[in-house]
């Protein structure tokens, strides 16, 4: 008699899972709860987390409620099978609101004239959390804007101390032109010895401005100089577009990288 074909058995065991807001999500090698939560398409705000950088855990926006453990930072908590996580409890949302209000209290809120106005993560998170007013008084005194760099403008009055620029400069670029200085409410991100950015070993790569969530670090605009050159009858203006710009424009319009 012919033998009955045996069903094929899956040799790979199922990936362990945990539960996020009632959704069972596979861990699949995720390094922390934040990666698992984002895999579930749940929007969890954060300033200081980038997958290419070390975990810093400074902004405290990605806090979640882990059953049996209380409030935890999602970026610094490793995933474990069976964990039950809630991301939007009233307690967690209130902690996030307070964190945003404290940042806004010491933030230069000249949003209409800020170069990062259209893409400011601080404004976006404040809007999503429903922050309608700031209940706290500022403790910082305004400091001068650093325009010494030929490529960047550094505005300490808009810094939220997320540390993204510090870690990117040191860990990815290997330069270390800026770092944290001071303690408590006097903490700040500065070039070495309190110098201006144009006086230290900054290579003007602009990566710090790319990861900055606010207008604390932005590319230096030369629009006024360009208009002056265009309106100068004694000058012939030539435009040269860098290859990297063409690639970036292609990606912006949906072309493959």
JSON list of C-alpha atoms in Angstrom, two decimals:
[
{"chain": "A", "resi": 1, "resn": "UNK", "atom": "CA", "xyz": [0.00, 0.00, 0.00]},
{"chain": "A", "resi": 2, "resn": "UNK", "atom": "CA", "xyz": [1.24, 3.50, -0.72]},
{"chain": "A", "resi": 3, "resn": "UNK", "atom": "CA", "xyz": [2.41, 5.36, 2.34]},
{"chain": "A", "resi": 4, "resn": "UNK", "atom": "CA", "xyz": [0.47, 8.44, 3.43]},
{"chain": "A", "resi": 5, "resn": "UNK", "atom": "CA", "xyz": [2.54, 11.63, 3.03]},
{"chain": "A", "resi": 6, "resn": "UNK", "atom": "CA", "xyz": [3.58, 13.07, 6.33]},
{"chain": "A", "resi": 7, "resn": "UNK", "atom": "CA", "xyz": [2.86, 16.76, 7.04]},
{"chain": "A", "resi": 8, "resn": "UNK", "atom": "CA", "xyz": [5.88, 19.00, 6.87]},
{"chain": "A", "resi": 9, "resn": "UNK", "atom": "CA", "xyz": [7.03, 20.16, 10.29]},
{"chain": "A", "resi": 10, "resn": "UNK", "atom": "CA", "xyz": [8.38, 23.65, 10.81]},
{"chain": "A", "resi": 11, "resn": "UNK", "atom": "CA", "xyz": [11.84, 23.15, 12.29]},
{"chain": "A", "resi": 12, "resn": "UNK", "atom": "CA", "xyz": [12.07, 26.76, 13.44]},
{"chain": "A", "resi": 13, "resn": "UNK", "atom": "CA", "xyz": [10.47, 27.47, 16.83]},
{"chain": "A", "resi": 14, "resn": "UNK", "atom": "CA", "xyz": [8.02, 30.35, 17.07]},
{"chain": "A", "resi": 15, "resn": "UNK", "atom": "CA", "xyz": [9.55, 33.64, 18.16]},
{"chain": "A", "resi": 16, "resn": "UNK", "atom": "CA", "xyz": [8.82, 34.56, 21.80]},
{"chain": "A", "resi": 17, "resn": "UNK", "atom": "CA", "xyz": [6.33, 37.37, 22.22]},
{"chain": "A", "resi": 18, "resn": "UNK", "atom": "CA", "xyz": [5.25, 40.05, 24.66]},
{"chain": "A", "resi": 19, "resn": "UNK", "atom": "CA", "xyz": [2.07, 42.10, 24.85]},
{"chain": "A", "resi": 20, "resn": "UNK", "atom": "CA", "xyz": [1.93, 45.82, 24.09]},
{"chain": "A", "resi": 21, "resn": "UNK", "atom": "CA", "xyz": [-1.40, 47.60, 24.64]},
{"chain": "A", "resi": 22, "resn": "UNK", "atom": "CA", "xyz": [-3.19, 44.27, 24.25]},
{"chain": "A", "resi": 23, "resn": "UNK", "atom": "CA", "xyz": [-1.32, 43.37, 21.04]},
{"chain": "A", "resi": 24, "resn": "UNK", "atom": "CA", "xyz": [0.91, 40.30, 21.00]},
{"chain": "A", "resi": 25, "resn": "UNK", "atom": "CA", "xyz": [4.18, 41.28, 19.33]},
{"chain": "A", "resi": 26, "resn": "UNK", "atom": "CA", "xyz": [7.13, 38.98, 18.49]},
{"chain": "A", "resi": 27, "resn": "UNK", "atom": "CA", "xyz": [10.46, 40.02, 19.98]},
{"chain": "A", "resi": 28, "resn": "UNK", "atom": "CA", "xyz": [12.54, 38.81, 17.00]},
{"chain": "A", "resi": 29, "resn": "UNK", "atom": "CA", "xyz": [15.92, 40.00, 18.22]},
{"chain": "A", "resi": 30, "resn": "UNK", "atom": "CA", "xyz": [14.80, 43.46, 19.32]},
{"chain": "A", "resi": 31, "resn": "UNK", "atom": "CA", "xyz": [17.32, 45.11, 21.66]},
{"chain": "A", "resi": 32, "resn": "UNK", "atom": "CA", "xyz": [14.81, 46.99, 23.78]},
{"chain": "A", "resi": 33, "resn": "UNK", "atom": "CA", "xyz": [11.10, 47.50, 24.35]},
{"chain": "A", "resi": 34, "resn": "UNK", "atom": "CA", "xyz": [11.09, 50.59, 22.16]},
{"chain": "A", "resi": 35, "resn": "UNK", "atom": "CA", "xyz": [12.00, 48.56, 19.08]},
{"chain": "A", "resi": 36, "resn": "UNK", "atom": "CA", "xyz": [9.23, 46.04, 19.84]},
{"chain": "A", "resi": 37, "resn": "UNK", "atom": "CA", "xyz": [6.67, 48.82, 20.38]},
{"chain": "A", "resi": 38, "resn": "UNK", "atom": "CA", "xyz": [7.57, 50.51, 17.10]},
{"chain": "A", "resi": 39, "resn": "UNK", "atom": "CA", "xyz": [7.33, 47.14, 15.37]},
{"chain": "A", "resi": 40, "resn": "UNK", "atom": "CA", "xyz": [3.69, 47.12, 16.48]},
{"chain": "A", "resi": 41, "resn": "UNK", "atom": "CA", "xyz": [3.19, 50.52, 14.74]},
{"chain": "A", "resi": 42, "resn": "UNK", "atom": "CA", "xyz": [2.59, 52.25, 18.07]},
{"chain": "A", "resi": 43, "resn": "UNK", "atom": "CA", "xyz": [3.76, 55.86, 18.17]},
{"chain": "A", "resi": 44, "resn": "UNK", "atom": "CA", "xyz": [6.02, 56.35, 21.20]},
{"chain": "A", "resi": 45, "resn": "UNK", "atom": "CA", "xyz": [7.72, 59.76, 21.38]},
{"chain": "A", "resi": 46, "resn": "UNK", "atom": "CA", "xyz": [11.44, 60.07, 21.99]},
{"chain": "A", "resi": 47, "resn": "UNK", "atom": "CA", "xyz": [14.19, 62.66, 21.51]},
{"chain": "A", "resi": 48, "resn": "UNK", "atom": "CA", "xyz": [17.35, 60.82, 22.51]},
{"chain": "A", "resi": 49, "resn": "UNK", "atom": "CA", "xyz": [16.99, 57.41, 20.83]},
{"chain": "A", "resi": 50, "resn": "UNK", "atom": "CA", "xyz": [18.59, 56.54, 17.51]},
{"chain": "A", "resi": 51, "resn": "UNK", "atom": "CA", "xyz": [19.21, 52.94, 16.45]},
{"chain": "A", "resi": 52, "resn": "UNK", "atom": "CA", "xyz": [22.74, 53.82, 15.25]},
{"chain": "A", "resi": 53, "resn": "UNK", "atom": "CA", "xyz": [23.76, 55.40, 18.58]},
{"chain": "A", "resi": 54, "resn": "UNK", "atom": "CA", "xyz": [24.26, 54.14, 22.11]},
{"chain": "A", "resi": 55, "resn": "UNK", "atom": "CA", "xyz": [21.28, 54.14, 24.47]},
{"chain": "A", "resi": 56, "resn": "UNK", "atom": "CA", "xyz": [21.23, 57.33, 26.52]},
{"chain": "A", "resi": 57, "resn": "UNK", "atom": "CA", "xyz": [17.80, 57.41, 28.19]},
{"chain": "A", "resi": 58, "resn": "UNK", "atom": "CA", "xyz": [17.79, 61.15, 28.91]},
{"chain": "A", "resi": 59, "resn": "UNK", "atom": "CA", "xyz": [14.54, 62.53, 27.51]},
{"chain": "A", "resi": 60, "resn": "UNK", "atom": "CA", "xyz": [12.22, 60.20, 29.50]},
{"chain": "A", "resi": 61, "resn": "UNK", "atom": "CA", "xyz": [9.52, 60.45, 26.86]},
{"chain": "A", "resi": 62, "resn": "UNK", "atom": "CA", "xyz": [9.47, 56.76, 25.98]},
{"chain": "A", "resi": 63, "resn": "UNK", "atom": "CA", "xyz": [8.33, 55.74, 29.46]},
{"chain": "A", "resi": 64, "resn": "UNK", "atom": "CA", "xyz": [5.94, 52.77, 29.59]},
{"chain": "A", "resi": 65, "resn": "UNK", "atom": "CA", "xyz": [4.08, 50.89, 32.31]},
{"chain": "A", "resi": 66, "resn": "UNK", "atom": "CA", "xyz": [5.39, 47.31, 32.62]},
{"chain": "A", "resi": 67, "resn": "UNK", "atom": "CA", "xyz": [3.05, 45.08, 34.60]},
{"chain": "A", "resi": 68, "resn": "UNK", "atom": "CA", "xyz": [4.62, 44.14, 37.93]},
{"chain": "A", "resi": 69, "resn": "UNK", "atom": "CA", "xyz": [7.57, 46.51, 37.45]},
{"chain": "A", "resi": 70, "resn": "UNK", "atom": "CA", "xyz": [6.04, 49.97, 37.18]},
{"chain": "A", "resi": 71, "resn": "UNK", "atom": "CA", "xyz": [7.27, 52.82, 34.99]},
{"chain": "A", "resi": 72, "resn": "UNK", "atom": "CA", "xyz": [10.27, 51.92, 32.81]},
{"chain": "A", "resi": 73, "resn": "UNK", "atom": "CA", "xyz": [12.19, 53.58, 30.01]},
{"chain": "A", "resi": 74, "resn": "UNK", "atom": "CA", "xyz": [11.36, 51.65, 26.84]},
{"chain": "A", "resi": 75, "resn": "UNK", "atom": "CA", "xyz": [14.71, 52.46, 25.20]},
{"chain": "A", "resi": 76, "resn": "UNK", "atom": "CA", "xyz": [16.74, 51.01, 28.10]},
{"chain": "A", "resi": 77, "resn": "UNK", "atom": "CA", "xyz": [14.58, 48.02, 29.04]},
{"chain": "A", "resi": 78, "resn": "UNK", "atom": "CA", "xyz": [15.39, 44.70, 27.33]},
{"chain": "A", "resi": 79, "resn": "UNK", "atom": "CA", "xyz": [12.38, 42.75, 26.03]},
{"chain": "A", "resi": 80, "resn": "UNK", "atom": "CA", "xyz": [11.41, 39.52, 27.80]},
{"chain": "A", "resi": 81, "resn": "UNK", "atom": "CA", "xyz": [8.84, 36.92, 26.77]},
{"chain": "A", "resi": 82, "resn": "UNK", "atom": "CA", "xyz": [5.51, 37.35, 28.48]},
{"chain": "A", "resi": 83, "resn": "UNK", "atom": "CA", "xyz": [5.90, 40.99, 29.50]},
{"chain": "A", "resi": 84, "resn": "UNK", "atom": "CA", "xyz": [2.71, 43.04, 29.48]},
{"chain": "A", "resi": 85, "resn": "UNK", "atom": "CA", "xyz": [3.38, 46.66, 28.51]},
{"chain": "A", "resi": 86, "resn": "UNK", "atom": "CA", "xyz": [1.08, 49.66, 28.38]},
{"chain": "A", "resi": 87, "resn": "UNK", "atom": "CA", "xyz": [2.21, 52.81, 26.59]},
{"chain": "A", "resi": 88, "resn": "UNK", "atom": "CA", "xyz": [-0.67, 55.24, 27.12]},
{"chain": "A", "resi": 89, "resn": "UNK", "atom": "CA", "xyz": [-1.77, 55.11, 30.76]},
{"chain": "A", "resi": 90, "resn": "UNK", "atom": "CA", "xyz": [-2.84, 58.39, 32.32]},
{"chain": "A", "resi": 91, "resn": "UNK", "atom": "CA", "xyz": [0.19, 58.33, 34.65]},
{"chain": "A", "resi": 92, "resn": "UNK", "atom": "CA", "xyz": [2.62, 57.85, 31.76]},
{"chain": "A", "resi": 93, "resn": "UNK", "atom": "CA", "xyz": [0.98, 60.58, 29.68]},
{"chain": "A", "resi": 94, "resn": "UNK", "atom": "CA", "xyz": [1.10, 63.02, 32.61]},
{"chain": "A", "resi": 95, "resn": "UNK", "atom": "CA", "xyz": [4.82, 62.34, 33.14]},
{"chain": "A", "resi": 96, "resn": "UNK", "atom": "CA", "xyz": [5.43, 63.04, 29.45]},
{"chain": "A", "resi": 97, "resn": "UNK", "atom": "CA", "xyz": [3.42, 66.26, 29.61]},
{"chain": "A", "resi": 98, "resn": "UNK", "atom": "CA", "xyz": [5.45, 67.49, 32.59]},
{"chain": "A", "resi": 99, "resn": "UNK", "atom": "CA", "xyz": [8.71, 66.63, 30.80]},
{"chain": "A", "resi": 100, "resn": "UNK", "atom": "CA", "xyz": [7.63, 68.61, 27.72]},
{"chain": "A", "resi": 101, "resn": "UNK", "atom": "CA", "xyz": [6.44, 71.56, 29.81]},
{"chain": "A", "resi": 102, "resn": "UNK", "atom": "CA", "xyz": [9.77, 71.70, 31.64]},
{"chain": "A", "resi": 103, "resn": "UNK", "atom": "CA", "xyz": [11.60, 71.73, 28.31]},
{"chain": "A", "resi": 104, "resn": "UNK", "atom": "CA", "xyz": [9.33, 74.44, 26.93]},
{"chain": "A", "resi": 105, "resn": "UNK", "atom": "CA", "xyz": [9.75, 76.57, 30.06]},
{"chain": "A", "resi": 106, "resn": "UNK", "atom": "CA", "xyz": [13.45, 77.05, 29.25]},
{"chain": "A", "resi": 107, "resn": "UNK", "atom": "CA", "xyz": [13.04, 76.99, 25.48]},
{"chain": "A", "resi": 108, "resn": "UNK", "atom": "CA", "xyz": [13.29, 79.98, 23.17]},
{"chain": "A", "resi": 109, "resn": "UNK", "atom": "CA", "xyz": [9.78, 79.83, 21.76]},
{"chain": "A", "resi": 110, "resn": "UNK", "atom": "CA", "xyz": [10.34, 82.08, 18.75]},
{"chain": "A", "resi": 111, "resn": "UNK", "atom": "CA", "xyz": [8.87, 79.34, 16.58]},
{"chain": "A", "resi": 112, "resn": "UNK", "atom": "CA", "xyz": [7.77, 81.38, 13.52]},
{"chain": "A", "resi": 113, "resn": "UNK", "atom": "CA", "xyz": [11.36, 82.52, 12.88]},
{"chain": "A", "resi": 114, "resn": "UNK", "atom": "CA", "xyz": [13.08, 79.24, 13.80]},
{"chain": "A", "resi": 115, "resn": "UNK", "atom": "CA", "xyz": [14.72, 77.39, 10.86]},
{"chain": "A", "resi": 116, "resn": "UNK", "atom": "CA", "xyz": [13.42, 74.10, 12.28]},
{"chain": "A", "resi": 117, "resn": "UNK", "atom": "CA", "xyz": [9.87, 75.37, 12.75]},
{"chain": "A", "resi": 118, "resn": "UNK", "atom": "CA", "xyz": [8.26, 73.09, 10.17]},
{"chain": "A", "resi": 119, "resn": "UNK", "atom": "CA", "xyz": [10.02, 69.96, 11.43]},
{"chain": "A", "resi": 120, "resn": "UNK", "atom": "CA", "xyz": [10.53, 70.60, 15.15]},
{"chain": "A", "resi": 121, "resn": "UNK", "atom": "CA", "xyz": [9.98, 67.40, 17.14]},
{"chain": "A", "resi": 122, "resn": "UNK", "atom": "CA", "xyz": [9.44, 69.39, 20.34]},
{"chain": "A", "resi": 123, "resn": "UNK", "atom": "CA", "xyz": [6.44, 71.18, 18.83]},
{"chain": "A", "resi": 124, "resn": "UNK", "atom": "CA", "xyz": [5.10, 67.94, 17.38]},
{"chain": "A", "resi": 125, "resn": "UNK", "atom": "CA", "xyz": [5.31, 66.01, 20.66]},
{"chain": "A", "resi": 126, "resn": "UNK", "atom": "CA", "xyz": [3.78, 68.92, 22.59]},
{"chain": "A", "resi": 127, "resn": "UNK", "atom": "CA", "xyz": [0.88, 68.97, 20.14]},
{"chain": "A", "resi": 128, "resn": "UNK", "atom": "CA", "xyz": [0.30, 65.21, 20.37]},
{"chain": "A", "resi": 129, "resn": "UNK", "atom": "CA", "xyz": [0.34, 65.33, 24.18]},
{"chain": "A", "resi": 130, "resn": "UNK", "atom": "CA", "xyz": [-2.12, 68.21, 24.25]},
{"chain": "A", "resi": 131, "resn": "UNK", "atom": "CA", "xyz": [0.18, 70.67, 26.01]},
{"chain": "A", "resi": 132, "resn": "UNK", "atom": "CA", "xyz": [-1.87, 73.88, 25.85]},
{"chain": "A", "resi": 133, "resn": "UNK", "atom": "CA", "xyz": [0.11, 75.96, 28.35]},
{"chain": "A", "resi": 134, "resn": "UNK", "atom": "CA", "xyz": [3.37, 75.84, 30.30]},
{"chain": "A", "resi": 135, "resn": "UNK", "atom": "CA", "xyz": [2.89, 75.88, 34.07]},
{"chain": "A", "resi": 136, "resn": "UNK", "atom": "CA", "xyz": [6.55, 76.32, 35.02]},
{"chain": "A", "resi": 137, "resn": "UNK", "atom": "CA", "xyz": [8.78, 79.37, 35.14]},
{"chain": "A", "resi": 138, "resn": "UNK", "atom": "CA", "xyz": [12.13, 79.43, 33.28]},
{"chain": "A", "resi": 139, "resn": "UNK", "atom": "CA", "xyz": [15.37, 79.12, 35.25]},
{"chain": "A", "resi": 140, "resn": "UNK", "atom": "CA", "xyz": [17.80, 79.66, 32.38]},
{"chain": "A", "resi": 141, "resn": "UNK", "atom": "CA", "xyz": [19.03, 83.07, 31.27]},
{"chain": "A", "resi": 142, "resn": "UNK", "atom": "CA", "xyz": [19.29, 83.59, 27.49]},
{"chain": "A", "resi": 143, "resn": "UNK", "atom": "CA", "xyz": [22.80, 83.12, 26.10]},
{"chain": "A", "resi": 144, "resn": "UNK", "atom": "CA", "xyz": [24.29, 84.39, 22.81]},
{"chain": "A", "resi": 145, "resn": "UNK", "atom": "CA", "xyz": [23.77, 82.43, 19.62]},
{"chain": "A", "resi": 146, "resn": "UNK", "atom": "CA", "xyz": [27.01, 80.96, 18.23]},
{"chain": "A", "resi": 147, "resn": "UNK", "atom": "CA", "xyz": [27.44, 81.93, 14.57]},
{"chain": "A", "resi": 148, "resn": "UNK", "atom": "CA", "xyz": [31.21, 81.39, 14.39]},
{"chain": "A", "resi": 149, "resn": "UNK", "atom": "CA", "xyz": [31.01, 78.25, 12.24]},
{"chain": "A", "resi": 150, "resn": "UNK", "atom": "CA", "xyz": [31.00, 78.65, 8.43]},
{"chain": "A", "resi": 151, "resn": "UNK", "atom": "CA", "xyz": [28.45, 75.81, 8.15]},
{"chain": "A", "resi": 152, "resn": "UNK", "atom": "CA", "xyz": [26.37, 75.71, 11.34]},
{"chain": "A", "resi": 153, "resn": "UNK", "atom": "CA", "xyz": [24.45, 77.92, 13.74]},
{"chain": "A", "resi": 154, "resn": "UNK", "atom": "CA", "xyz": [24.33, 76.80, 17.39]},
{"chain": "A", "resi": 155, "resn": "UNK", "atom": "CA", "xyz": [21.51, 78.21, 19.50]},
{"chain": "A", "resi": 156, "resn": "UNK", "atom": "CA", "xyz": [21.85, 76.94, 23.10]},
{"chain": "A", "resi": 157, "resn": "UNK", "atom": "CA", "xyz": [18.51, 78.56, 23.98]},
{"chain": "A", "resi": 158, "resn": "UNK", "atom": "CA", "xyz": [16.72, 75.85, 21.97]},
{"chain": "A", "resi": 159, "resn": "UNK", "atom": "CA", "xyz": [18.69, 72.84, 23.22]},
{"chain": "A", "resi": 160, "resn": "UNK", "atom": "CA", "xyz": [16.70, 70.08, 25.00]},
{"chain": "A", "resi": 161, "resn": "UNK", "atom": "CA", "xyz": [19.85, 68.20, 26.19]},
{"chain": "A", "resi": 162, "resn": "UNK", "atom": "CA", "xyz": [18.91, 65.01, 24.33]},
{"chain": "A", "resi": 163, "resn": "UNK", "atom": "CA", "xyz": [22.59, 64.33, 23.58]},
{"chain": "A", "resi": 164, "resn": "UNK", "atom": "CA", "xyz": [22.00, 63.19, 20.00]},
{"chain": "A", "resi": 165, "resn": "UNK", "atom": "CA", "xyz": [24.57, 65.62, 18.59]},
{"chain": "A", "resi": 166, "resn": "UNK", "atom": "CA", "xyz": [27.16, 64.69, 21.24]},
{"chain": "A", "resi": 167, "resn": "UNK", "atom": "CA", "xyz": [26.88, 60.95, 20.59]},
{"chain": "A", "resi": 168, "resn": "UNK", "atom": "CA", "xyz": [26.74, 61.26, 16.81]},
{"chain": "A", "resi": 169, "resn": "UNK", "atom": "CA", "xyz": [29.83, 63.47, 16.75]},
{"chain": "A", "resi": 170, "resn": "UNK", "atom": "CA", "xyz": [31.78, 61.07, 18.98]},
{"chain": "A", "resi": 171, "resn": "UNK", "atom": "CA", "xyz": [30.42, 57.63, 18.01]},
{"chain": "A", "resi": 172, "resn": "UNK", "atom": "CA", "xyz": [29.75, 57.97, 14.27]},
{"chain": "A", "resi": 173, "resn": "UNK", "atom": "CA", "xyz": [32.02, 60.78, 13.09]},
{"chain": "A", "resi": 174, "resn": "UNK", "atom": "CA", "xyz": [34.75, 60.14, 15.68]},
{"chain": "A", "resi": 175, "resn": "UNK", "atom": "CA", "xyz": [35.38, 63.86, 16.23]},
{"chain": "A", "resi": 176, "resn": "UNK", "atom": "CA", "xyz": [33.98, 64.78, 19.65]},
{"chain": "A", "resi": 177, "resn": "UNK", "atom": "CA", "xyz": [33.77, 68.51, 18.95]},
{"chain": "A", "resi": 178, "resn": "UNK", "atom": "CA", "xyz": [30.89, 69.04, 21.43]},
{"chain": "A", "resi": 179, "resn": "UNK", "atom": "CA", "xyz": [30.00, 67.49, 24.77]},
{"chain": "A", "resi": 180, "resn": "UNK", "atom": "CA", "xyz": [28.03, 68.06, 27.95]},
{"chain": "A", "resi": 181, "resn": "UNK", "atom": "CA", "xyz": [29.25, 70.59, 30.50]},
{"chain": "A", "resi": 182, "resn": "UNK", "atom": "CA", "xyz": [27.87, 71.73, 33.85]},
{"chain": "A", "resi": 183, "resn": "UNK", "atom": "CA", "xyz": [25.45, 70.05, 36.24]},
{"chain": "A", "resi": 184, "resn": "UNK", "atom": "CA", "xyz": [21.81, 70.31, 37.20]},
{"chain": "A", "resi": 185, "resn": "UNK", "atom": "CA", "xyz": [19.93, 73.20, 35.59]},
{"chain": "A", "resi": 186, "resn": "UNK", "atom": "CA", "xyz": [23.29, 74.59, 34.40]},
{"chain": "A", "resi": 187, "resn": "UNK", "atom": "CA", "xyz": [23.94, 71.58, 32.16]},
{"chain": "A", "resi": 188, "resn": "UNK", "atom": "CA", "xyz": [24.60, 72.50, 28.52]},
{"chain": "A", "resi": 189, "resn": "UNK", "atom": "CA", "xyz": [26.01, 71.10, 25.30]},
{"chain": "A", "resi": 190, "resn": "UNK", "atom": "CA", "xyz": [29.14, 73.06, 24.43]},
{"chain": "A", "resi": 191, "resn": "UNK", "atom": "CA", "xyz": [32.39, 72.90, 22.47]},
{"chain": "A", "resi": 192, "resn": "UNK", "atom": "CA", "xyz": [35.49, 72.29, 24.60]},
{"chain": "A", "resi": 193, "resn": "UNK", "atom": "CA", "xyz": [36.51, 74.94, 27.16]},
{"chain": "A", "resi": 194, "resn": "UNK", "atom": "CA", "xyz": [33.46, 77.07, 26.37]},
{"chain": "A", "resi": 195, "resn": "UNK", "atom": "CA", "xyz": [34.82, 78.04, 22.95]},
{"chain": "A", "resi": 196, "resn": "UNK", "atom": "CA", "xyz": [32.68, 78.79, 19.94]},
{"chain": "A", "resi": 197, "resn": "UNK", "atom": "CA", "xyz": [32.03, 76.05, 17.40]},
{"chain": "A", "resi": 198, "resn": "UNK", "atom": "CA", "xyz": [34.26, 77.74, 14.84]},
{"chain": "A", "resi": 199, "resn": "UNK", "atom": "CA", "xyz": [37.23, 77.60, 17.23]},
{"chain": "A", "resi": 200, "resn": "UNK", "atom": "CA", "xyz": [37.33, 73.83, 17.84]},
{"chain": "A", "resi": 201, "resn": "UNK", "atom": "CA", "xyz": [37.99, 70.72, 15.75]},
{"chain": "A", "resi": 202, "resn": "UNK", "atom": "CA", "xyz": [34.49, 70.67, 14.17]},
{"chain": "A", "resi": 203, "resn": "UNK", "atom": "CA", "xyz": [34.72, 69.39, 10.57]},
{"chain": "A", "resi": 204, "resn": "UNK", "atom": "CA", "xyz": [31.42, 71.05, 9.52]},
{"chain": "A", "resi": 205, "resn": "UNK", "atom": "CA", "xyz": [29.87, 67.74, 8.42]},
{"chain": "A", "resi": 206, "resn": "UNK", "atom": "CA", "xyz": [26.41, 68.86, 9.58]},
{"chain": "A", "resi": 207, "resn": "UNK", "atom": "CA", "xyz": [25.43, 65.49, 11.07]},
{"chain": "A", "resi": 208, "resn": "UNK", "atom": "CA", "xyz": [24.73, 67.10, 14.45]},
{"chain": "A", "resi": 209, "resn": "UNK", "atom": "CA", "xyz": [22.17, 69.39, 12.80]},
{"chain": "A", "resi": 210, "resn": "UNK", "atom": "CA", "xyz": [20.62, 66.42, 11.00]},
{"chain": "A", "resi": 211, "resn": "UNK", "atom": "CA", "xyz": [19.88, 64.57, 14.26]},
{"chain": "A", "resi": 212, "resn": "UNK", "atom": "CA", "xyz": [18.98, 67.63, 16.38]},
{"chain": "A", "resi": 213, "resn": "UNK", "atom": "CA", "xyz": [15.23, 67.46, 17.15]},
{"chain": "A", "resi": 214, "resn": "UNK", "atom": "CA", "xyz": [14.90, 71.24, 17.60]},
{"chain": "A", "resi": 215, "resn": "UNK", "atom": "CA", "xyz": [16.52, 74.41, 16.24]},
{"chain": "A", "resi": 216, "resn": "UNK", "atom": "CA", "xyz": [19.54, 74.19, 18.54]},
{"chain": "A", "resi": 217, "resn": "UNK", "atom": "CA", "xyz": [21.82, 73.17, 15.65]},
{"chain": "A", "resi": 218, "resn": "UNK", "atom": "CA", "xyz": [20.91, 74.18, 12.12]},
{"chain": "A", "resi": 219, "resn": "UNK", "atom": "CA", "xyz": [22.74, 74.64, 8.81]},
{"chain": "A", "resi": 220, "resn": "UNK", "atom": "CA", "xyz": [23.92, 78.19, 8.31]},
{"chain": "A", "resi": 221, "resn": "UNK", "atom": "CA", "xyz": [21.84, 80.03, 5.73]},
{"chain": "A", "resi": 222, "resn": "UNK", "atom": "CA", "xyz": [23.53, 82.05, 2.98]},
{"chain": "A", "resi": 223, "resn": "UNK", "atom": "CA", "xyz": [20.34, 83.17, 1.27]},
{"chain": "A", "resi": 224, "resn": "UNK", "atom": "CA", "xyz": [21.05, 86.88, 1.74]},
{"chain": "A", "resi": 225, "resn": "UNK", "atom": "CA", "xyz": [24.54, 86.50, 0.26]},
{"chain": "A", "resi": 226, "resn": "UNK", "atom": "CA", "xyz": [23.13, 84.61, -2.74]},
{"chain": "A", "resi": 227, "resn": "UNK", "atom": "CA", "xyz": [20.52, 87.30, -3.44]},
{"chain": "A", "resi": 228, "resn": "UNK", "atom": "CA", "xyz": [23.19, 89.98, -3.17]},
{"chain": "A", "resi": 229, "resn": "UNK", "atom": "CA", "xyz": [25.33, 88.13, -5.72]},
{"chain": "A", "resi": 230, "resn": "UNK", "atom": "CA", "xyz": [22.36, 87.62, -8.07]},
{"chain": "A", "resi": 231, "resn": "UNK", "atom": "CA", "xyz": [21.58, 91.33, -7.95]},
{"chain": "A", "resi": 232, "resn": "UNK", "atom": "CA", "xyz": [25.21, 92.38, -8.51]},
{"chain": "A", "resi": 233, "resn": "UNK", "atom": "CA", "xyz": [25.54, 93.41, -12.22]},
{"chain": "A", "resi": 234, "resn": "UNK", "atom": "CA", "xyz": [29.33, 93.00, -12.06]},
{"chain": "A", "resi": 235, "resn": "UNK", "atom": "CA", "xyz": [29.08, 89.34, -11.10]},
{"chain": "A", "resi": 236, "resn": "UNK", "atom": "CA", "xyz": [28.30, 86.18, -13.05]},
{"chain": "A", "resi": 237, "resn": "UNK", "atom": "CA", "xyz": [26.66, 83.63, -10.77]},
{"chain": "A", "resi": 238, "resn": "UNK", "atom": "CA", "xyz": [27.26, 79.93, -11.43]},
{"chain": "A", "resi": 239, "resn": "UNK", "atom": "CA", "xyz": [25.27, 77.18, -9.67]},
{"chain": "A", "resi": 240, "resn": "UNK", "atom": "CA", "xyz": [26.84, 73.79, -9.01]},
{"chain": "A", "resi": 241, "resn": "UNK", "atom": "CA", "xyz": [24.73, 71.01, -7.47]},
{"chain": "A", "resi": 242, "resn": "UNK", "atom": "CA", "xyz": [26.59, 68.38, -5.46]},
{"chain": "A", "resi": 243, "resn": "UNK", "atom": "CA", "xyz": [25.98, 64.70, -6.37]},
{"chain": "A", "resi": 244, "resn": "UNK", "atom": "CA", "xyz": [24.78, 63.93, -2.85]},
{"chain": "A", "resi": 245, "resn": "UNK", "atom": "CA", "xyz": [22.02, 66.54, -3.23]},
{"chain": "A", "resi": 246, "resn": "UNK", "atom": "CA", "xyz": [20.75, 64.86, -6.40]},
{"chain": "A", "resi": 247, "resn": "UNK", "atom": "CA", "xyz": [20.63, 61.51, -4.61]},
{"chain": "A", "resi": 248, "resn": "UNK", "atom": "CA", "xyz": [18.75, 62.98, -1.65]},
{"chain": "A", "resi": 249, "resn": "UNK", "atom": "CA", "xyz": [16.24, 64.69, -3.96]},
{"chain": "A", "resi": 250, "resn": "UNK", "atom": "CA", "xyz": [15.64, 61.39, -5.76]},
{"chain": "A", "resi": 251, "resn": "UNK", "atom": "CA", "xyz": [14.89, 59.62, -2.48]},
{"chain": "A", "resi": 252, "resn": "UNK", "atom": "CA", "xyz": [12.56, 62.47, -1.45]},
{"chain": "A", "resi": 253, "resn": "UNK", "atom": "CA", "xyz": [10.51, 61.79, -4.60]},
{"chain": "A", "resi": 254, "resn": "UNK", "atom": "CA", "xyz": [10.34, 58.04, -3.94]},
{"chain": "A", "resi": 255, "resn": "UNK", "atom": "CA", "xyz": [13.17, 56.80, -6.15]},
{"chain": "A", "resi": 256, "resn": "UNK", "atom": "CA", "xyz": [15.18, 53.84, -4.80]},
{"chain": "A", "resi": 257, "resn": "UNK", "atom": "CA", "xyz": [18.23, 54.77, -2.67]}
]
